[in-house]
Each structure stands twice: as C-alpha cells, then as structure tokens.
C-alpha cells in the first residue's frame, strides 16, 4: 500500500499550510497537560489551549484523540490533540509513547490530505515511525475506495543533516514494517509458496540483493526433508528463498531465518475451525526477515545479512505427511512427526542448518511458532530464547524498540521429552507444559554450536486479531521487523 510522505518543516506552526496540526497531551498528576511541542499552538491560543482541551474532556491518556477548530488562530483549520499517557518516573515521555500517539493521530486522520505534527519535538524518529505506521491501511481487496489514508505529513524540525538522516532512516524502517504487513495481510489463496517466493525475489532484486529460490525439485535434490514433508500435502509446493545483502564494509555476518507457512491448517492433525483463519498470518516471521534484509541494504548497514526463508503450506490431503512419519532434515538428522501441526519447527530446522553453512557470526530466527507463546506472554510480548547473552541482548533491544520481548529459558529437563522411539528426535513432547520452550529446545538441535543465536516467537505479536491501537493496525503488525533492524544496527555499531 502507499505510505504517507514524511518531511521536515521549520515554518512557524501558526503559519504552516496543513489541514490539521497534531499536538500531544499527557496525563499529569492534576489532570491533562500539554506535551513539549504544543507551546507554539498554545501561544496562538493565547495560552488557553489547555483550558479548551480540558473543557472538551481531554485527559491525556494514551490513544485519546480530541479535535478542535482553530477559528483562525492558526492557518490550519483544526488542531488534533493526542494523548501520550502518563510520563515515566523521571517525568519524561518515552519514545514508544510518542510512537503510539503518532499512530493514534494518524489513524484518526484517514481522509485528511496533509497534517503537521509537533510530536517530532519530543522524538523525531518515533514520530515518523508512528505516523507512517498509523496511517497504514490494507485496502487491496476492497472493491469500494473508503477514506484514503493520511496523505502527507510534515514534522516540526529544522532540516539539519542529523534530522534529515533520522527522517530517512525512520521512513525506511516504517516502510519495511508496512512491507511485512502487506505480505501478512495478503490472503493465502494469493500468497502461497511460489507467489511468496516471487514477491521476495522482486523485493530482493529491487534492493540489489543476491537472490536464490529453490523450488520443489531443488529442495528434493538438496535433501530438505522438513520443508518437503510439511509442504507435501498442498498442491502448491514449497520453496526455500535466500536473500543476501553484502555491505561493502561488512564486519560481521548475520543469518536471518523466518517461518513461512503461508497457511497452517494443522495438516492431518487438523486444527479446529474457530479462528483457523488467523493462520493466514503464519508466515509473519518470513515476512519480517524478508523486509529486514531489504531494509539492511537500504540503510547500507556495514554487515553481511542473509535471510533463509522456508515457505510451505500445511494442508491435509492424500499426499500429506502423517503423524508417525520420519523426516530427514537437511544435514541428516531425523525427526519423528508426532503432530503435523508442529510444522514450523520442521521447516525451520532445514533452514537453520542451511543458514549455518555460511558460517554466520549470529543467527536470528523468528516464527509464529507456538500458541504457548501467547499463553505465557500475551499478544504483545515476544518470547526470546537462544544462547544466553545474545538472547538477553535481543530481548532488551525488542523492548527498546517498543515491539516488546522477554527472555525465556530453554530448560534442560524438557529436552528428554523430545526423545523419539525411532528417530533422533520427535517434533513434540507428549505434554503441554512449556510449549514455547520445548519448541525452542527443538530448534536448538539444529543451530550450529558456538554461534550466538536468538529465537523470537511472535505467535501473538505478529498478527493483531483485536482492534487497532497506537500505530498497530488489524491483521499483520510487521513485528519483529523493527527489533531485527535494531539488532542489526547494534551489531553494526558494537560487533
Ligand atoms: N502456527 C501455529 C502457532 C500459532 C498459534 C501461531 C496461534 C499463532 C497463533 C503452530 O504451527 C502450531 O500449530 N503450534 C502448535 C504446536 C503444538 C502442536 C505442539 C500449537 O501451538 O498448538
Ligand atoms: Zn504454524
Ligand atoms: Mn501448526
């Protein structure tokens, strides 16, 4: 979908040409207060903006939007006041609060051509990201055009070198998130392994990446038993896509791996009907790593980043794999399939082994892997597992981006529950305890030893089944694109 065009402006707010001026409000100890950046608008209101807002019932709480006419006090006809919520302990508003408020404002402005945001005075990057993401709408399949999303958004700020660089990076990051959202939101009758692979190829080629697509024949020749096993039940056969960005001053190699199940029926271990449609989002991890490697090229990170993306549709049919089958994963390990609905780990196993052949310095995989993730952490906090140090680093960065993530253990005592009667490993334990963790333990068997590794389970966070909030739309959220981007930036800066 098309994104609004962000730009910087240092025209005085009162004189700026715009349909709406966005200001922030915060929830203070004694009621609503104006956020930094609102002062210029307040001056045009002769210091009376806060009184007007409180008389309209504004409280400053997050996601609250209050609009008022300017009656000639500003050149723009409307002011939109958006709540940032409560400031933190130090009295300051966090970047994520600015991001969410910018998103809520942009959502409330569909149908508006041009807005001017003063939220950039608190945090330009967060304001840009939140605005672009909040304005996102996926209307590809609507036969009637509704309100167009917010068309253009200006941010108060001087066009300094630093601000221009921030604007450019924030816009690219937000656009990568919308790329991932578009992929997730495309329905499974149109986004299946071959079509997904072609879209990934086009995105990769446009960004100047090396692209390799293995079709079912190449997968058979290569011995990718996990991907072929899972994908065998569908008439739309699986793919493995590899996208490589080689930065000119690359200091480290990072391998990204993302689960690309274009639809997950559960296979022969079929899922119940209610909410099965949510499984259109079961390629959220794949979408995120495709978008992230393209972004790495756009932002010219001094890294080599390779995304290895297995794509398959998990369907029941006469050719589907069965509970009881033994699959041989790429590299030779065998897995007894006890539940065909634990399919993600099987395609990831192939991809993780393949990814390690490039001898990466870090491996990051992400997947809508387990319902247990949502039971443990809810819909907005990803579970992060892996090698201790890197896991903690990734979880901390996930929180700093506002996407949210929490370090989770890989308890050794659960490992024996994955032992198989006849193969090297079974794909599920015989119980439902620690389901997110046993999936992580399964993946660990396929991760190269001594390579720092993080596994990000985004079963809940990648797909919003509820109402829009902050900058998060319904359906695909694009999580964890910004976390991966921030981890790559951190590796580029600190090794
Ligand atoms: N794609 C699902 C996990 C999922 C569930 C993602 C809900 C998003 C929302 C995955 O393939 C799956 O079916 N996992 C099973 C594993 C079980 C069979 C061990 C699950 O979580 O029930
Ligand atoms: Zn799945
Ligand atoms: Mn499944």
Short mmCIF file of C-alpha atoms and ligand atoms in Angstrom, two decimals:
data_model
loop_
_atom_site.label_atom_id
_atom_site.label_comp_id
_atom_site.label_asym_id
_atom_site.label_seq_id
_atom_site.Cartn_x
_atom_site.Cartn_y
_atom_site.Cartn_z
CA UNK A 1 0.00 0.00 0.00
CA UNK A 2 1.15 3.56 -0.39
CA UNK A 3 2.62 5.27 2.65
CA UNK A 4 2.28 8.94 3.58
CA UNK A 5 5.22 11.12 2.62
CA UNK A 6 7.04 12.47 5.69
CA UNK A 7 9.02 15.72 5.50
CA UNK A 8 10.65 18.25 7.84
CA UNK A 9 9.47 21.83 8.15
CA UNK A 10 10.61 24.84 10.12
CA UNK A 11 7.77 27.11 9.03
CA UNK A 12 6.25 28.56 12.22
CA UNK A 13 3.35 26.31 13.22
CA UNK A 14 0.80 29.13 13.18
CA UNK A 15 1.63 29.90 9.55
CA UNK A 16 2.02 26.38 8.22
CA UNK A 17 -0.22 25.11 5.46
CA UNK A 18 -1.89 21.95 6.72
CA UNK A 19 -5.37 20.54 7.26
CA UNK A 20 -4.57 19.57 10.85
CA UNK A 21 -1.88 20.35 13.41
CA UNK A 22 -1.12 17.49 15.82
CA UNK A 23 -0.18 18.28 19.41
CA UNK A 24 0.47 15.95 22.34
CA UNK A 25 -1.17 15.87 25.74
CA UNK A 26 -0.03 13.98 28.83
CA UNK A 27 -1.80 12.65 31.88
CA UNK A 28 -0.35 14.76 34.65
CA UNK A 29 -0.85 14.43 38.40
CA UNK A 30 -3.61 17.07 38.33
CA UNK A 31 -5.19 16.21 35.01
CA UNK A 32 -4.33 16.90 31.40
CA UNK A 33 -1.15 18.81 30.49
CA UNK A 34 0.36 19.93 27.21
CA UNK A 35 3.33 17.96 25.90
CA UNK A 36 6.52 19.69 24.72
CA UNK A 37 5.99 20.94 21.18
CA UNK A 38 2.45 22.14 21.89
CA UNK A 39 3.72 25.51 23.13
CA UNK A 40 3.63 27.21 19.72
CA UNK A 41 0.00 26.20 19.23
CA UNK A 42 -0.76 27.27 22.80
CA UNK A 43 0.78 30.67 22.06
CA UNK A 44 -1.59 31.09 19.11
CA UNK A 45 -4.42 30.29 21.55
CA UNK A 46 -3.02 32.99 23.85
CA UNK A 47 -2.22 30.40 26.48
CA UNK A 48 -5.74 29.00 26.54
CA UNK A 49 -5.24 25.67 24.74
CA UNK A 50 -5.17 23.58 27.89
CA UNK A 51 -8.44 25.08 29.17
CA UNK A 52 -10.16 24.42 25.86
CA UNK A 53 -8.89 20.84 25.86
CA UNK A 54 -9.98 20.10 29.40
CA UNK A 55 -13.39 21.60 28.74
CA UNK A 56 -13.66 19.14 25.85
CA UNK A 57 -12.93 16.32 28.28
CA UNK A 58 -9.34 15.61 27.25
CA UNK A 59 -7.41 13.61 29.86
CA UNK A 60 -4.11 12.94 28.06
CA UNK A 61 -4.47 9.17 28.27
CA UNK A 62 -2.90 7.04 25.58
CA UNK A 63 -4.83 6.64 22.31
CA UNK A 64 -7.20 9.54 23.20
CA UNK A 65 -7.89 11.89 20.30
CA UNK A 66 -9.64 15.28 20.66
CA UNK A 67 -10.16 17.60 17.69
CA UNK A 68 -10.94 21.28 17.90
CA UNK A 69 -11.41 24.09 15.36
CA UNK A 70 -8.76 26.83 15.36
CA UNK A 71 -11.20 29.59 14.30
CA UNK A 72 -8.46 31.50 12.54
CA UNK A 73 -5.92 31.33 15.36
CA UNK A 74 -3.70 29.17 13.18
CA UNK A 75 -3.60 28.93 9.41
CA UNK A 76 -4.56 25.24 9.74
CA UNK A 77 -8.29 24.88 10.47
CA UNK A 78 -8.07 22.04 13.03
CA UNK A 79 -5.91 21.01 15.98
CA UNK A 80 -5.79 17.34 16.92
CA UNK A 81 -4.67 16.67 20.49
CA UNK A 82 -3.50 13.10 21.06
CA UNK A 83 -2.81 11.53 24.44
CA UNK A 84 0.68 10.25 25.27
CA UNK A 85 -0.37 8.75 28.59
CA UNK A 86 1.49 9.11 31.87
CA UNK A 87 5.10 10.28 31.84
CA UNK A 88 7.59 7.80 33.34
CA UNK A 89 9.17 8.06 36.79
CA UNK A 90 11.66 10.67 35.60
CA UNK A 91 8.85 12.86 34.30
CA UNK A 92 9.74 12.20 30.69
CA UNK A 93 7.71 10.61 27.93
CA UNK A 94 9.26 7.51 26.35
CA UNK A 95 9.85 7.24 22.58
CA UNK A 96 7.29 4.44 22.39
CA UNK A 97 4.64 6.77 23.84
CA UNK A 98 5.41 9.25 21.07
CA UNK A 99 5.29 6.45 18.50
CA UNK A 100 1.92 5.19 19.71
CA UNK A 101 0.40 8.66 19.98
CA UNK A 102 1.62 9.50 16.48
CA UNK A 103 -0.01 6.30 15.28
CA UNK A 104 -3.31 7.04 17.02
CA UNK A 105 -3.33 10.53 15.49
CA UNK A 106 -2.59 9.20 12.00
CA UNK A 107 -5.36 6.61 12.32
CA UNK A 108 -7.81 9.34 13.28
CA UNK A 109 -6.80 11.34 10.20
CA UNK A 110 -7.76 8.99 7.40
CA UNK A 111 -9.39 11.11 4.73
CA UNK A 112 -7.08 14.03 5.59
CA UNK A 113 -4.66 15.21 2.95
CA UNK A 114 -1.96 16.93 4.97
CA UNK A 115 -1.02 17.09 8.64
CA UNK A 116 1.68 18.86 10.61
CA UNK A 117 3.00 17.05 13.68
CA UNK A 118 4.61 18.77 16.64
CA UNK A 119 5.31 15.39 18.28
CA UNK A 120 8.65 15.38 16.45
CA UNK A 121 9.82 17.94 19.00
CA UNK A 122 9.85 15.10 21.53
CA UNK A 123 11.30 12.39 19.32
CA UNK A 124 11.57 12.75 15.55
CA UNK A 125 12.28 9.10 14.80
CA UNK A 126 9.39 7.84 16.92
CA UNK A 127 7.02 10.45 15.50
CA UNK A 128 7.86 9.49 11.91
CA UNK A 129 7.65 5.75 12.50
CA UNK A 130 4.39 6.01 14.44
CA UNK A 131 2.78 8.32 11.87
CA UNK A 132 3.65 6.20 8.85
CA UNK A 133 2.59 3.01 10.61
CA UNK A 134 -0.62 4.51 12.00
CA UNK A 135 -1.59 5.69 8.52
CA UNK A 136 -1.20 2.17 7.13
CA UNK A 137 -4.29 0.62 5.56
CA UNK A 138 -4.54 -2.58 3.55
CA UNK A 139 -7.31 -1.97 1.01
CA UNK A 140 -6.12 -4.22 -1.82
CA UNK A 141 -9.25 -6.36 -1.60
CA UNK A 142 -11.88 -3.64 -1.07
CA UNK A 143 -13.98 -3.01 -4.16
CA UNK A 144 -15.01 0.45 -2.98
CA UNK A 145 -12.48 3.07 -2.02
CA UNK A 146 -13.10 4.31 1.52
CA UNK A 147 -11.32 7.27 3.08
CA UNK A 148 -7.79 7.49 1.76
CA UNK A 149 -5.13 7.22 4.47
CA UNK A 150 -3.39 10.42 5.62
CA UNK A 151 -1.55 11.60 2.51
CA UNK A 152 1.29 13.81 3.62
CA UNK A 153 2.77 14.56 6.99
CA UNK A 154 5.18 17.31 7.93
CA UNK A 155 7.22 17.24 11.13
CA UNK A 156 8.31 20.30 13.00
CA UNK A 157 12.10 20.34 12.84
CA UNK A 158 14.99 22.03 11.10
CA UNK A 159 16.42 20.35 8.02
CA UNK A 160 19.77 19.69 9.70
CA UNK A 161 21.97 16.87 8.50
CA UNK A 162 21.14 14.87 11.60
CA UNK A 163 17.38 15.40 11.30
CA UNK A 164 17.42 14.51 7.63
CA UNK A 165 19.29 11.29 8.37
CA UNK A 166 16.83 10.44 11.16
CA UNK A 167 13.86 11.12 8.88
CA UNK A 168 15.30 8.96 6.13
CA UNK A 169 16.09 6.04 8.44
CA UNK A 170 12.74 6.23 10.25
CA UNK A 171 10.86 6.32 6.95
CA UNK A 172 12.78 3.30 5.63
CA UNK A 173 12.20 1.38 8.87
CA UNK A 174 8.47 2.14 8.86
CA UNK A 175 8.22 1.19 5.19
CA UNK A 176 9.91 -2.14 5.91
CA UNK A 177 7.25 -2.77 8.54
CA UNK A 178 4.49 -1.98 6.02
CA UNK A 179 6.13 -4.33 3.51
CA UNK A 180 5.89 -7.12 6.08
CA UNK A 181 2.30 -6.15 6.91
CA UNK A 182 1.32 -6.25 3.22
CA UNK A 183 2.75 -9.76 2.87
CA UNK A 184 0.99 -10.99 6.01
CA UNK A 185 -2.30 -9.36 5.01
CA UNK A 186 -2.34 -10.91 1.54
CA UNK A 187 -4.74 -13.85 1.79
CA UNK A 188 -3.43 -17.40 1.41
CA UNK A 189 -5.19 -18.02 -1.90
CA UNK A 190 -2.96 -15.33 -3.38
CA UNK A 191 0.11 -15.70 -1.16
CA UNK A 192 1.32 -19.28 -1.38
CA UNK A 193 4.90 -20.57 -1.50
CA UNK A 194 5.58 -19.90 -5.20
CA UNK A 195 3.91 -16.48 -5.24
CA UNK A 196 5.52 -15.50 -1.91
CA UNK A 197 8.91 -16.55 -3.30
CA UNK A 198 8.34 -14.38 -6.39
CA UNK A 199 7.40 -11.39 -4.26
CA UNK A 200 10.50 -11.92 -2.14
CA UNK A 201 12.59 -12.20 -5.31
CA UNK A 202 11.21 -8.91 -6.65
CA UNK A 203 11.78 -7.10 -3.36
CA UNK A 204 15.29 -8.53 -3.17
CA UNK A 205 16.23 -7.70 -6.76
CA UNK A 206 14.91 -4.15 -6.42
CA UNK A 207 17.20 -3.71 -3.40
CA UNK A 208 20.19 -5.16 -5.22
CA UNK A 209 20.35 -8.39 -3.20
CA UNK A 210 21.62 -11.77 -4.32
CA UNK A 211 18.53 -13.94 -4.72
CA UNK A 212 18.25 -17.71 -4.81
CA UNK A 213 14.96 -19.61 -4.96
CA UNK A 214 14.88 -23.38 -4.53
CA UNK A 215 11.75 -24.99 -5.97
CA UNK A 216 10.47 -28.43 -5.00
CA UNK A 217 12.86 -30.17 -7.37
CA UNK A 218 15.86 -28.33 -5.98
CA UNK A 219 14.62 -28.99 -2.46
CA UNK A 220 14.44 -32.72 -3.18
CA UNK A 221 17.90 -32.69 -4.71
CA UNK A 222 19.25 -30.78 -1.71
CA UNK A 223 17.67 -33.07 0.86
CA UNK A 224 15.37 -30.58 2.57
CA UNK A 225 13.14 -33.18 4.20
CA UNK A 226 11.46 -30.84 6.68
CA UNK A 227 10.20 -28.35 4.12
CA UNK A 228 9.17 -31.11 1.68
CA UNK A 229 7.42 -33.10 4.39
CA UNK A 230 5.37 -30.19 5.65
CA UNK A 231 4.66 -28.80 2.18
CA UNK A 232 3.78 -32.13 0.58
CA UNK A 233 0.08 -32.04 1.43
CA UNK A 234 -0.58 -28.96 -0.64
CA UNK A 235 -0.95 -28.78 -4.42
CA UNK A 236 1.07 -25.57 -4.10
CA UNK A 237 4.55 -26.89 -3.49
CA UNK A 238 7.15 -25.41 -1.13
CA UNK A 239 10.09 -23.12 -1.73
CA UNK A 240 13.25 -22.01 0.03
CA UNK A 241 14.25 -18.41 -0.63
CA UNK A 242 17.69 -16.99 0.14
CA UNK A 243 18.30 -13.25 0.02
CA UNK A 244 21.78 -11.90 0.63
CA UNK A 245 22.93 -8.34 1.25
CA UNK A 246 26.69 -7.83 1.30
CA UNK A 247 27.56 -4.47 2.76
CA UNK A 248 30.73 -3.03 1.28
CA UNK A 249 32.31 -2.58 4.71
CA UNK A 250 30.86 -5.74 6.24
CA UNK A 251 32.37 -6.56 9.60
CA UNK A 252 30.01 -9.34 10.71
CA UNK A 253 27.79 -11.93 9.08
CA UNK A 254 24.25 -12.27 10.34
CA UNK A 255 21.91 -15.10 9.36
CA UNK A 256 18.16 -14.44 9.49
CA UNK A 257 15.65 -17.28 9.32
CA UNK A 258 11.85 -16.82 9.25
CA UNK A 259 8.93 -19.25 9.30
CA UNK A 260 6.95 -19.00 6.08
CA UNK A 261 3.86 -21.16 6.48
CA UNK A 262 1.51 -19.45 4.04
CA UNK A 263 -1.43 -21.22 5.68
CA UNK A 264 -1.49 -23.60 8.61
CA UNK A 265 -4.49 -25.92 8.74
CA UNK A 266 -2.55 -28.17 11.10
CA UNK A 267 -2.39 -30.82 8.36
CA UNK A 268 -3.64 -34.30 9.28
CA UNK A 269 -3.50 -33.18 12.94
CA UNK A 270 -6.06 -30.63 11.78
CA UNK A 271 -6.93 -27.54 13.78
CA UNK A 272 -10.48 -26.80 14.98
CA UNK A 273 -12.49 -24.43 12.74
CA UNK A 274 -12.80 -21.40 15.07
CA UNK A 275 -10.10 -18.84 14.30
CA UNK A 276 -8.34 -21.06 11.80
CA UNK A 277 -8.35 -18.01 9.51
CA UNK A 278 -5.75 -16.43 11.81
CA UNK A 279 -3.31 -18.94 10.33
CA UNK A 280 -3.11 -16.73 7.25
CA UNK A 281 -0.52 -14.92 9.38
CA UNK A 282 1.67 -17.97 9.89
CA UNK A 283 4.30 -16.52 7.57
CA UNK A 284 4.82 -13.42 9.71
CA UNK A 285 8.37 -14.46 10.61
CA UNK A 286 9.27 -14.94 6.95
CA UNK A 287 7.74 -11.58 6.00
CA UNK A 288 9.76 -9.89 8.76
CA UNK A 289 13.12 -11.33 7.70
CA UNK A 290 12.48 -10.56 4.01
CA UNK A 291 11.63 -6.96 4.91
CA UNK A 292 14.61 -6.74 7.28
CA UNK A 293 17.26 -7.85 4.80
CA UNK A 294 15.87 -5.42 2.21
CA UNK A 295 16.00 -2.68 4.85
CA UNK A 296 19.61 -3.58 5.75
CA UNK A 297 20.51 -2.91 2.11
CA UNK A 298 18.56 0.35 2.02
CA UNK A 299 20.26 1.64 5.15
CA UNK A 300 23.63 0.26 4.00
CA UNK A 301 24.47 -1.44 7.26
CA UNK A 302 28.16 -2.49 7.28
CA UNK A 303 27.14 -6.14 7.58
CA UNK A 304 26.56 -9.22 5.51
CA UNK A 305 22.97 -10.27 6.10
CA UNK A 306 21.48 -13.43 4.61
CA UNK A 307 17.82 -14.35 5.01
CA UNK A 308 16.98 -18.02 4.63
CA UNK A 309 13.24 -18.35 4.24
CA UNK A 310 11.40 -21.68 4.07
CA UNK A 311 7.91 -21.43 2.58
CA UNK A 312 5.24 -24.14 2.67
CA UNK A 313 1.50 -24.60 3.03
CA UNK A 314 0.44 -27.07 5.73
CA UNK A 315 -2.56 -28.93 4.29
CA UNK A 316 -4.22 -32.31 4.86
CA UNK A 317 -4.53 -34.45 1.72
CA UNK A 318 -3.73 -37.85 0.30
CA UNK A 319 -0.17 -36.69 -0.12
CA UNK A 320 0.17 -35.01 3.24
CA UNK A 321 2.73 -36.13 5.78
CA UNK A 322 1.35 -38.17 8.66
CA UNK A 323 1.76 -38.39 12.39
CA UNK A 324 4.22 -41.29 12.61
CA UNK A 325 6.30 -40.30 9.59
CA UNK A 326 10.04 -39.85 9.98
CA UNK A 327 11.56 -36.92 8.08
CA UNK A 328 15.23 -36.40 7.34
CA UNK A 329 16.17 -32.78 7.91
CA UNK A 330 18.79 -31.06 5.73
CA UNK A 331 22.14 -32.23 7.08
CA UNK A 332 20.88 -35.68 8.07
CA UNK A 333 19.15 -35.56 11.46
CA UNK A 334 15.89 -37.49 11.58
CA UNK A 335 12.64 -36.37 13.17
CA UNK A 336 9.62 -38.45 14.08
CA UNK A 337 6.47 -36.43 13.40
CA UNK A 338 4.01 -36.96 16.23
CA UNK A 339 1.86 -33.96 15.39
CA UNK A 340 1.67 -32.44 11.90
CA UNK A 341 0.55 -29.14 13.46
CA UNK A 342 4.03 -28.65 14.93
CA UNK A 343 5.20 -27.92 11.39
CA UNK A 344 7.03 -24.62 11.81
CA UNK A 345 9.95 -26.17 13.66
CA UNK A 346 10.36 -28.73 10.85
CA UNK A 347 10.79 -26.17 8.08
CA UNK A 348 12.93 -24.00 10.36
CA UNK A 349 15.20 -26.98 11.09
CA UNK A 350 16.11 -27.30 7.40
CA UNK A 351 16.63 -23.54 7.13
CA UNK A 352 18.74 -23.23 10.30
CA UNK A 353 21.13 -25.95 9.14
CA UNK A 354 21.40 -24.36 5.71
CA UNK A 355 21.93 -20.88 7.19
CA UNK A 356 24.83 -22.14 9.34
CA UNK A 357 26.74 -23.25 6.24
CA UNK A 358 27.57 -19.58 5.60
CA UNK A 359 29.41 -19.51 8.95
CA UNK A 360 27.49 -16.55 10.38
CA UNK A 361 28.58 -14.66 13.49
CA UNK A 362 24.97 -14.50 14.68
CA UNK A 363 21.77 -16.40 13.91
CA UNK A 364 18.36 -14.85 14.48
CA UNK A 365 15.23 -16.81 13.69
CA UNK A 366 11.68 -15.66 14.10
CA UNK A 367 8.41 -17.52 13.82
CA UNK A 368 4.75 -17.60 14.74
CA UNK A 369 5.74 -20.85 16.35
CA UNK A 370 3.54 -21.72 19.32
CA UNK A 371 0.15 -20.91 20.81
CA UNK A 372 2.01 -21.42 24.09
CA UNK A 373 3.83 -18.12 23.47
CA UNK A 374 0.52 -16.27 23.78
CA UNK A 375 -0.44 -18.26 26.87
CA UNK A 376 2.83 -17.32 28.56
CA UNK A 377 3.33 -13.72 27.43
CA UNK A 378 0.14 -12.49 25.79
CA UNK A 379 -0.31 -10.97 22.37
CA UNK A 380 2.17 -8.13 22.58
CA UNK A 381 5.33 -9.58 24.08
CA UNK A 382 7.51 -11.88 22.01
CA UNK A 383 9.29 -14.79 23.68
CA UNK A 384 13.03 -14.68 23.09
CA UNK A 385 15.12 -17.82 23.54
CA UNK A 386 18.61 -18.87 22.46
CA UNK A 387 22.17 -18.57 23.71
CA UNK A 388 22.20 -16.65 27.00
CA UNK A 389 23.98 -13.43 26.16
CA UNK A 390 22.60 -12.85 22.69
CA UNK A 391 19.09 -13.79 23.84
CA UNK A 392 19.24 -11.15 26.57
CA UNK A 393 20.63 -8.58 24.14
CA UNK A 394 17.84 -9.20 21.63
CA UNK A 395 15.11 -9.15 24.30
CA UNK A 396 16.39 -5.83 25.64
CA UNK A 397 16.52 -4.33 22.16
CA UNK A 398 13.00 -5.62 21.46
CA UNK A 399 11.74 -3.67 24.47
CA UNK A 400 13.71 -0.57 23.48
CA UNK A 401 12.03 -0.54 20.05
CA UNK A 402 8.63 -0.74 21.71
CA UNK A 403 7.81 -4.04 19.99
CA UNK A 404 8.27 -5.90 23.24
CA UNK A 405 10.14 -9.10 24.08
CA UNK A 406 11.08 -11.15 27.10
CA UNK A 407 13.91 -13.60 27.62
CA UNK A 408 12.68 -17.14 28.20
CA UNK A 409 14.71 -20.18 29.30
CA UNK A 410 15.39 -23.44 27.49
CA UNK A 411 15.04 -25.78 30.49
CA UNK A 412 17.28 -28.80 30.07
CA UNK A 413 14.81 -31.15 31.76
CA UNK A 414 12.36 -30.68 28.89
CA UNK A 415 14.85 -31.85 26.28
CA UNK A 416 14.40 -35.55 27.09
CA UNK A 417 10.68 -35.21 26.35
CA UNK A 418 11.61 -34.68 22.70
CA UNK A 419 13.36 -38.08 22.54
CA UNK A 420 11.85 -40.37 19.90
CA UNK A 421 11.24 -44.10 19.93
CA UNK A 422 12.80 -44.50 16.49
CA UNK A 423 14.30 -41.24 15.20
CA UNK A 424 16.87 -38.75 16.54
CA UNK A 425 14.13 -36.51 17.81
CA UNK A 426 10.35 -36.14 17.99
CA UNK A 427 8.69 -32.89 16.88
CA UNK A 428 6.57 -32.55 20.04
CA UNK A 429 6.69 -33.60 23.68
CA UNK A 430 3.89 -35.77 24.95
CA UNK A 431 2.57 -33.00 27.22
CA UNK A 432 1.55 -29.36 27.12
CA UNK A 433 3.98 -27.90 29.67
CA UNK A 434 6.29 -25.14 28.44
CA UNK A 435 5.21 -25.50 24.81
CA UNK A 436 7.11 -22.39 23.69
CA UNK A 437 10.25 -23.63 25.43
CA UNK A 438 10.17 -27.16 24.05
CA UNK A 439 9.81 -25.69 20.55
CA UNK A 440 12.92 -23.61 21.29
CA UNK A 441 14.74 -26.72 22.51
CA UNK A 442 13.77 -28.50 19.31
CA UNK A 443 15.25 -25.68 17.20
CA UNK A 444 18.43 -25.67 19.30
CA UNK A 445 19.21 -29.15 17.97
CA UNK A 446 19.61 -27.60 14.50
CA UNK A 447 21.57 -24.49 15.41
CA UNK A 448 25.30 -24.57 14.82
CA UNK A 449 27.23 -24.92 18.06
CA UNK A 450 29.12 -21.89 19.36
CA UNK A 451 27.16 -19.40 17.26
CA UNK A 452 25.24 -16.77 19.23
CA UNK A 453 21.58 -17.46 18.47
CA UNK A 454 18.25 -15.83 19.22
CA UNK A 455 14.86 -17.35 18.51
CA UNK A 456 11.93 -14.89 18.60
CA UNK A 457 8.49 -16.48 18.95
CA UNK A 458 5.96 -13.92 17.69
CA UNK A 459 2.84 -16.10 17.52
CA UNK A 460 0.81 -13.36 19.23
CA UNK A 461 2.65 -10.13 18.35
CA UNK A 462 2.87 -10.70 14.56
CA UNK A 463 -0.88 -10.68 13.99
CA UNK A 464 -3.38 -8.38 15.67
CA UNK A 465 -6.71 -10.19 16.00
CA UNK A 466 -8.16 -7.33 18.08
CA UNK A 467 -8.84 -3.65 17.40
CA UNK A 468 -6.26 -1.20 16.10
CA UNK A 469 -4.24 0.56 18.83
CA UNK A 470 -1.39 3.06 18.73
CA UNK A 471 0.37 2.51 15.41
CA UNK A 472 -0.78 -1.13 15.17
CA UNK A 473 -3.41 -1.95 12.57
CA UNK A 474 -5.60 -5.03 12.46
CA UNK A 475 -4.05 -8.16 10.96
CA UNK A 476 -0.33 -8.21 10.18
CA UNK A 477 1.65 -5.97 12.52
CA UNK A 478 5.09 -6.29 10.94
CA UNK A 479 6.57 -7.42 14.28
CA UNK A 480 9.51 -8.12 14.71
CA UNK A 481 10.93 -6.09 11.78
CA UNK A 482 11.96 -3.15 13.97
CA UNK A 483 13.56 -5.42 16.55
CA UNK A 484 15.63 -7.18 13.89
CA UNK A 485 16.58 -3.84 12.33
CA UNK A 486 17.69 -2.52 15.74
CA UNK A 487 19.69 -5.69 16.47
CA UNK A 488 21.43 -5.36 13.09
CA UNK A 489 22.21 -1.70 13.82
CA UNK A 490 23.54 -2.69 17.24
CA UNK A 491 25.77 -5.41 15.75
CA UNK A 492 26.99 -2.94 13.12
CA UNK A 493 27.89 -0.45 15.85
CA UNK A 494 29.20 -2.74 18.58
CA UNK A 495 30.07 -6.07 16.97
N1 LIG B 1 1.19 -21.65 13.78
C1 LIG B 1 0.95 -22.35 14.99
C2 LIG B 1 1.19 -21.49 16.23
C3 LIG B 1 0.27 -20.32 16.42
C4 LIG B 1 -0.84 -20.45 17.23
C5 LIG B 1 0.56 -19.11 15.85
C6 LIG B 1 -1.67 -19.35 17.42
C7 LIG B 1 -0.26 -18.02 16.06
C8 LIG B 1 -1.37 -18.14 16.85
C9 LIG B 1 1.87 -23.56 15.07
O1 LIG B 1 2.21 -24.16 13.89
C10 LIG B 1 1.15 -24.59 15.87
O2 LIG B 1 0.16 -25.06 15.40
N2 LIG B 1 1.67 -24.90 17.04
C11 LIG B 1 1.08 -25.88 17.89
C12 LIG B 1 2.19 -26.72 18.45
C13 LIG B 1 1.69 -27.95 19.17
C14 LIG B 1 1.10 -28.92 18.17
C15 LIG B 1 2.86 -28.57 19.88
C16 LIG B 1 0.33 -25.13 18.99
O3 LIG B 1 0.79 -24.10 19.44
O4 LIG B 1 -0.74 -25.60 19.37
ZN1 LIG B 2 2.16 -22.90 12.22
MN1 LIG B 3 0.79 -25.60 13.25
#
